[in-house]
PDB file of C-alpha atoms in Angstrom:
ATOM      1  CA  UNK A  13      -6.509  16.534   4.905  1.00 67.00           C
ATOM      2  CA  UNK A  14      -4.239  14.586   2.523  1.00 78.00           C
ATOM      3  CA  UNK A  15      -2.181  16.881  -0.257  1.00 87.00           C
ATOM      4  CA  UNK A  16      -3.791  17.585  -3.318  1.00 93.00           C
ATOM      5  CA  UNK A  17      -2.425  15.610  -6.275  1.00 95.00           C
ATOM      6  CA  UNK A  18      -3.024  15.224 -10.098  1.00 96.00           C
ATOM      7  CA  UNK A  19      -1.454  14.374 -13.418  1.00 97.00           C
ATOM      8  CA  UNK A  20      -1.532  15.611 -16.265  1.00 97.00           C
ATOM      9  CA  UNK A  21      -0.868  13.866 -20.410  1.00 97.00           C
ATOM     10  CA  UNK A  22       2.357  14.776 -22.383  1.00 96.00           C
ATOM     11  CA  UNK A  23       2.588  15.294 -25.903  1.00 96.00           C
ATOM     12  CA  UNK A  24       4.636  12.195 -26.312  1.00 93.00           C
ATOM     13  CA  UNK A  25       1.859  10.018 -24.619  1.00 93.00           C
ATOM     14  CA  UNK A  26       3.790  10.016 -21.123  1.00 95.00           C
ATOM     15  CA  UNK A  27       2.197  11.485 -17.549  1.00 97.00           C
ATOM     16  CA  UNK A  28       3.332  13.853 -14.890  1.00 96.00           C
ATOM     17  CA  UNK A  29       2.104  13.526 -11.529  1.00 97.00           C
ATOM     18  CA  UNK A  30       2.473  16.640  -9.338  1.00 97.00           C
ATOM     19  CA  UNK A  31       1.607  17.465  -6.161  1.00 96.00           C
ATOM     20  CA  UNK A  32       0.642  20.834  -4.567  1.00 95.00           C
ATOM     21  CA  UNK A  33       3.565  21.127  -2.589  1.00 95.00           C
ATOM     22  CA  UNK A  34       6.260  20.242  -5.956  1.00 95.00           C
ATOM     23  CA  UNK A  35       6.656  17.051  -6.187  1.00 96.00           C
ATOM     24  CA  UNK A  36       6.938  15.394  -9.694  1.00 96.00           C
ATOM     25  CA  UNK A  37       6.761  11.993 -10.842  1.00 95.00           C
ATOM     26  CA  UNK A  38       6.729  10.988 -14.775  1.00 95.00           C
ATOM     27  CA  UNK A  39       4.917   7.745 -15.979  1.00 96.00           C
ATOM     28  CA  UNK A  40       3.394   6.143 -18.522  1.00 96.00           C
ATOM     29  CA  UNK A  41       2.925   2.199 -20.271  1.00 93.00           C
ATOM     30  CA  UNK A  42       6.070   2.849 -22.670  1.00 92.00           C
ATOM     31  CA  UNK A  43       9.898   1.161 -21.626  1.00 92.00           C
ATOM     32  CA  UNK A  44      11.445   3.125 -19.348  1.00 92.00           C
ATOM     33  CA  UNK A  45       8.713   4.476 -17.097  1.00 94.00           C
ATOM     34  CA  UNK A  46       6.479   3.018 -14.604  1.00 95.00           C
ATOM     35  CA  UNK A  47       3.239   2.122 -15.095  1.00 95.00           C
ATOM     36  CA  UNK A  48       0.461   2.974 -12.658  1.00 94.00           C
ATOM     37  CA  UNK A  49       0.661  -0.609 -11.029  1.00 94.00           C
ATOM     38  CA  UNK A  50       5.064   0.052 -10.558  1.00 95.00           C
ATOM     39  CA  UNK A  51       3.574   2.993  -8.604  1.00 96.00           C
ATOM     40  CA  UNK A  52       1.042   0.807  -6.514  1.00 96.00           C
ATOM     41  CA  UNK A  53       4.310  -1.054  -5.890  1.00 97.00           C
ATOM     42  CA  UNK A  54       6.754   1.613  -5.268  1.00 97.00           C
ATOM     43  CA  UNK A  55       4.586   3.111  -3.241  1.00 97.00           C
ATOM     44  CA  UNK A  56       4.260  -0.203  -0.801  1.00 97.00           C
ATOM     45  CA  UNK A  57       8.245  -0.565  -1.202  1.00 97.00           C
ATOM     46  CA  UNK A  58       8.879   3.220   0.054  1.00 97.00           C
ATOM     47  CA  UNK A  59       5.815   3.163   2.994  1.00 97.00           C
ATOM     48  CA  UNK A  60       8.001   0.128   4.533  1.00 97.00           C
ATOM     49  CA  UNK A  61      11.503   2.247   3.988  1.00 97.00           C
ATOM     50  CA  UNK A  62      10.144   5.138   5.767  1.00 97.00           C
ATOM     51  CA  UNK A  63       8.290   3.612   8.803  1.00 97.00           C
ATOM     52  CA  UNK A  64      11.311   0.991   9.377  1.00 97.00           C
ATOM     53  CA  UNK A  65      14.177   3.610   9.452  1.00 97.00           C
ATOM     54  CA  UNK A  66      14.010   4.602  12.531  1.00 96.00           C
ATOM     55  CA  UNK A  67      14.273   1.038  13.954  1.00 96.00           C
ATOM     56  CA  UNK A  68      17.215   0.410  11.934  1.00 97.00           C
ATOM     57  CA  UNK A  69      19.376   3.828  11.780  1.00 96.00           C
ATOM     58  CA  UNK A  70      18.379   3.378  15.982  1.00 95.00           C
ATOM     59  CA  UNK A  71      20.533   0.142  15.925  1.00 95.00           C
ATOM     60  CA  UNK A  72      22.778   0.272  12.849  1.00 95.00           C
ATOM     61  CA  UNK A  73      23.763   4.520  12.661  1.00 93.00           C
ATOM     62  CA  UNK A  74      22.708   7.032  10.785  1.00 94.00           C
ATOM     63  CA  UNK A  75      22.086   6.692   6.830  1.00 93.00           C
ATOM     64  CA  UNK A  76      22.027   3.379   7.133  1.00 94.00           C
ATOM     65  CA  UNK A  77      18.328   1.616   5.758  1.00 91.00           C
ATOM     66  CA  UNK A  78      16.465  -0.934   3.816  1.00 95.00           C
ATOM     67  CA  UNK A  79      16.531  -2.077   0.213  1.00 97.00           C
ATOM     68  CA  UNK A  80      12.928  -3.269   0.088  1.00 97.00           C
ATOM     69  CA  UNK A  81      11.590  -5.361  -3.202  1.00 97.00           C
ATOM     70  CA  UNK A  82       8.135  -5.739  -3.991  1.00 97.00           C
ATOM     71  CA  UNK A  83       6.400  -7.918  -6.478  1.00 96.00           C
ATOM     72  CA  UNK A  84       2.935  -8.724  -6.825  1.00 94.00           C
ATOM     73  CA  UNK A  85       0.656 -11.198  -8.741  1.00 95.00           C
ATOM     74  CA  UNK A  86      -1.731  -9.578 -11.310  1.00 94.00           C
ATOM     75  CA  UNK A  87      -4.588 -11.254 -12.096  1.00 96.00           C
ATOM     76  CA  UNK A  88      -5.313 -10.584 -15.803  1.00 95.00           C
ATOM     77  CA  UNK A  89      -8.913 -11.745 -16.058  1.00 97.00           C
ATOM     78  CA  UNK A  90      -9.898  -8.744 -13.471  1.00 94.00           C
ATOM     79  CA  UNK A  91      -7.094  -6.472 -14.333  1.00 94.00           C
ATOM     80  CA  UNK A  92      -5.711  -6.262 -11.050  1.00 93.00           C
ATOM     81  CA  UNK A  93      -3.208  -7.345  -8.579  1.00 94.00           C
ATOM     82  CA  UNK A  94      -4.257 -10.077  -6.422  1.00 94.00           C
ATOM     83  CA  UNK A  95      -1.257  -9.919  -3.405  1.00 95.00           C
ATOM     84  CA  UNK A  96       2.226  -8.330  -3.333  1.00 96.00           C
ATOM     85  CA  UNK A  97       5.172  -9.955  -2.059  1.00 96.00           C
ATOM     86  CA  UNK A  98       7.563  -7.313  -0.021  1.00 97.00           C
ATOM     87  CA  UNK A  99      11.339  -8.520   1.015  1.00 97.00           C
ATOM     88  CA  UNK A 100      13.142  -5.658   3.302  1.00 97.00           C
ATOM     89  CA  UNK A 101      16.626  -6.812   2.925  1.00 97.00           C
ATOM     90  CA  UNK A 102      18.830  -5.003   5.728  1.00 97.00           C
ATOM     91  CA  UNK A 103      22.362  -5.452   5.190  1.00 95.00           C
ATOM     92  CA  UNK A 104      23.876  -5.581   8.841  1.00 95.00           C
ATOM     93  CA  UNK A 105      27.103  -6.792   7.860  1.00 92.00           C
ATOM     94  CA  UNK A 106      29.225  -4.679   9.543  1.00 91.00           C
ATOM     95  CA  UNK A 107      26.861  -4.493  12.382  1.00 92.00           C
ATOM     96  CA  UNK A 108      28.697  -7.751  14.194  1.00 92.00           C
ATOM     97  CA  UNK A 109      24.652  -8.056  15.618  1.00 94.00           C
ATOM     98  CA  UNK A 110      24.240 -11.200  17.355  1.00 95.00           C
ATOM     99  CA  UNK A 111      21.861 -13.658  16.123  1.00 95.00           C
ATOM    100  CA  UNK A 112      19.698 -12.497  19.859  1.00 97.00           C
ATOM    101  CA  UNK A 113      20.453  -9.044  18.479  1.00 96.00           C
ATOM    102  CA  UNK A 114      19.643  -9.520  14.710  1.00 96.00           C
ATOM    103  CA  UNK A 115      16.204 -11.138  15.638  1.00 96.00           C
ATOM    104  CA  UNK A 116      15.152  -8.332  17.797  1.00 96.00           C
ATOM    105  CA  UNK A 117      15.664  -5.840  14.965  1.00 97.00           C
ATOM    106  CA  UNK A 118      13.871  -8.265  12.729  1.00 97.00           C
ATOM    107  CA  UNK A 119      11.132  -7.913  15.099  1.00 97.00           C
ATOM    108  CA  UNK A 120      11.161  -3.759  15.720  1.00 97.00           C
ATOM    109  CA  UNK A 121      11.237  -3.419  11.694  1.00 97.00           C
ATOM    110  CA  UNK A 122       8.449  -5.672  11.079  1.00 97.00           C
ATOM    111  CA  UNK A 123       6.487  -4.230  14.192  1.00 97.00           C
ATOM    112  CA  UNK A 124       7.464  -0.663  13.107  1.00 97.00           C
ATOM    113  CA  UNK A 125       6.128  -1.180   9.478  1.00 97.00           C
ATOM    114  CA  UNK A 126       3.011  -2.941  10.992  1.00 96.00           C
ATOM    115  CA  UNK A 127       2.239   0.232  12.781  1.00 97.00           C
ATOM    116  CA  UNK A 128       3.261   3.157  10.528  1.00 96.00           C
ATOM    117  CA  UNK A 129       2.803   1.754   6.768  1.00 96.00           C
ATOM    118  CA  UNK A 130      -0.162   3.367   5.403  1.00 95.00           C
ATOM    119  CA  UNK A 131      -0.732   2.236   2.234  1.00 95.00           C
ATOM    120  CA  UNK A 132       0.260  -1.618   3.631  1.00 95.00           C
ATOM    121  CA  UNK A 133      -2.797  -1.287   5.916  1.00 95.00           C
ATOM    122  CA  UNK A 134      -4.543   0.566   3.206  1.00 94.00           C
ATOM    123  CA  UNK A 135      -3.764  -2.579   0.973  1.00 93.00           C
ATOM    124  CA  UNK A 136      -4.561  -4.849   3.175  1.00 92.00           C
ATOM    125  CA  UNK A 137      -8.638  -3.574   3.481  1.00 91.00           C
ATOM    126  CA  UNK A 138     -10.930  -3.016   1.048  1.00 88.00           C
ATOM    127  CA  UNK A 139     -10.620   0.847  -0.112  1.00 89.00           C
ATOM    128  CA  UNK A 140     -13.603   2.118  -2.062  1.00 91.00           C
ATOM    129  CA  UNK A 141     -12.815   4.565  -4.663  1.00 92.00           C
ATOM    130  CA  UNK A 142     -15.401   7.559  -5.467  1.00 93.00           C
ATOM    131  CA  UNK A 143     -14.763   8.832  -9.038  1.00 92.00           C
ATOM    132  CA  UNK A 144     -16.539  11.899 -10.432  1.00 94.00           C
ATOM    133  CA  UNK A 145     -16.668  12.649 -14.352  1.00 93.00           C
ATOM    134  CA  UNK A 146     -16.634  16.440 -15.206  1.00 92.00           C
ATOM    135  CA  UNK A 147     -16.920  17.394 -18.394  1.00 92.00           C
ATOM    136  CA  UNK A 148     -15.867  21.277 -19.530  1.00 94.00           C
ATOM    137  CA  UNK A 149     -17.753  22.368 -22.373  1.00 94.00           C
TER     138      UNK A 149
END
């Protein structure tokens, strides 16, 4: 079973997001905090840096990883996003890789995040969402 989040309203009109095991996220709609579709994205961006590290710490050493930048097209009209746009930038520069070399860990990065990105293949499907209302009187 999948940890238990939730999030809770501030005073100032911001969010925290926790999760039973500590983790803590603040959001909101005002500058300087993401929005609930940044998270959507962010989300996307660090699925892809986590399932691709291996390949690329396995060819380039330890530490070394992805930037990853995602966009996305929202679609106003339907208030929501219509595709995302992910770039996983690896900076091998100091690698010396062939170009034989660079194209196979091209390949093992994309085949890597193919296989282990959850919320890409989530994405990707449709995902119904069950909402319940409760009301505490």
């Amino acid at each position: 079973m999948a940890k238990r989040l939730w999030v809770e309203r501030n005073k100032d009109g911001s969010w925290d997001a926790f999760s039973e095991d500590g983790a803590h996220i603040k959001f909101g709609k005002d500058r300087g905090q993401f929005t609930p579709g940044d998270l959507m994205k962010i989300a996307l961006a660090g699925c892809a840096a986590l399932s691709s590290q291996f390949a690329i710490e396995h060819t380039l050493g330890e530490g070394k990883g992805a930037k990853i930048v995602v966009g996305g097209t929202y679609d106003a009209d339907n208030d929501a996003y219509i595709n995302f746009d992910e770039q996983v930038l690896v900076d091998a520069t100091d690698a010396g890789l062939s170009d034989e070399d660079a194209a196979k860990l091209k390949e093992r990065i994309t085949r890597h995040i193919d296989k282990g990105c959850t919320v890409k293949h989530t994405y990707v499907q449709e995902t119904p969402v069950r909402m319940e209302v409760t009301i505490k009187k």
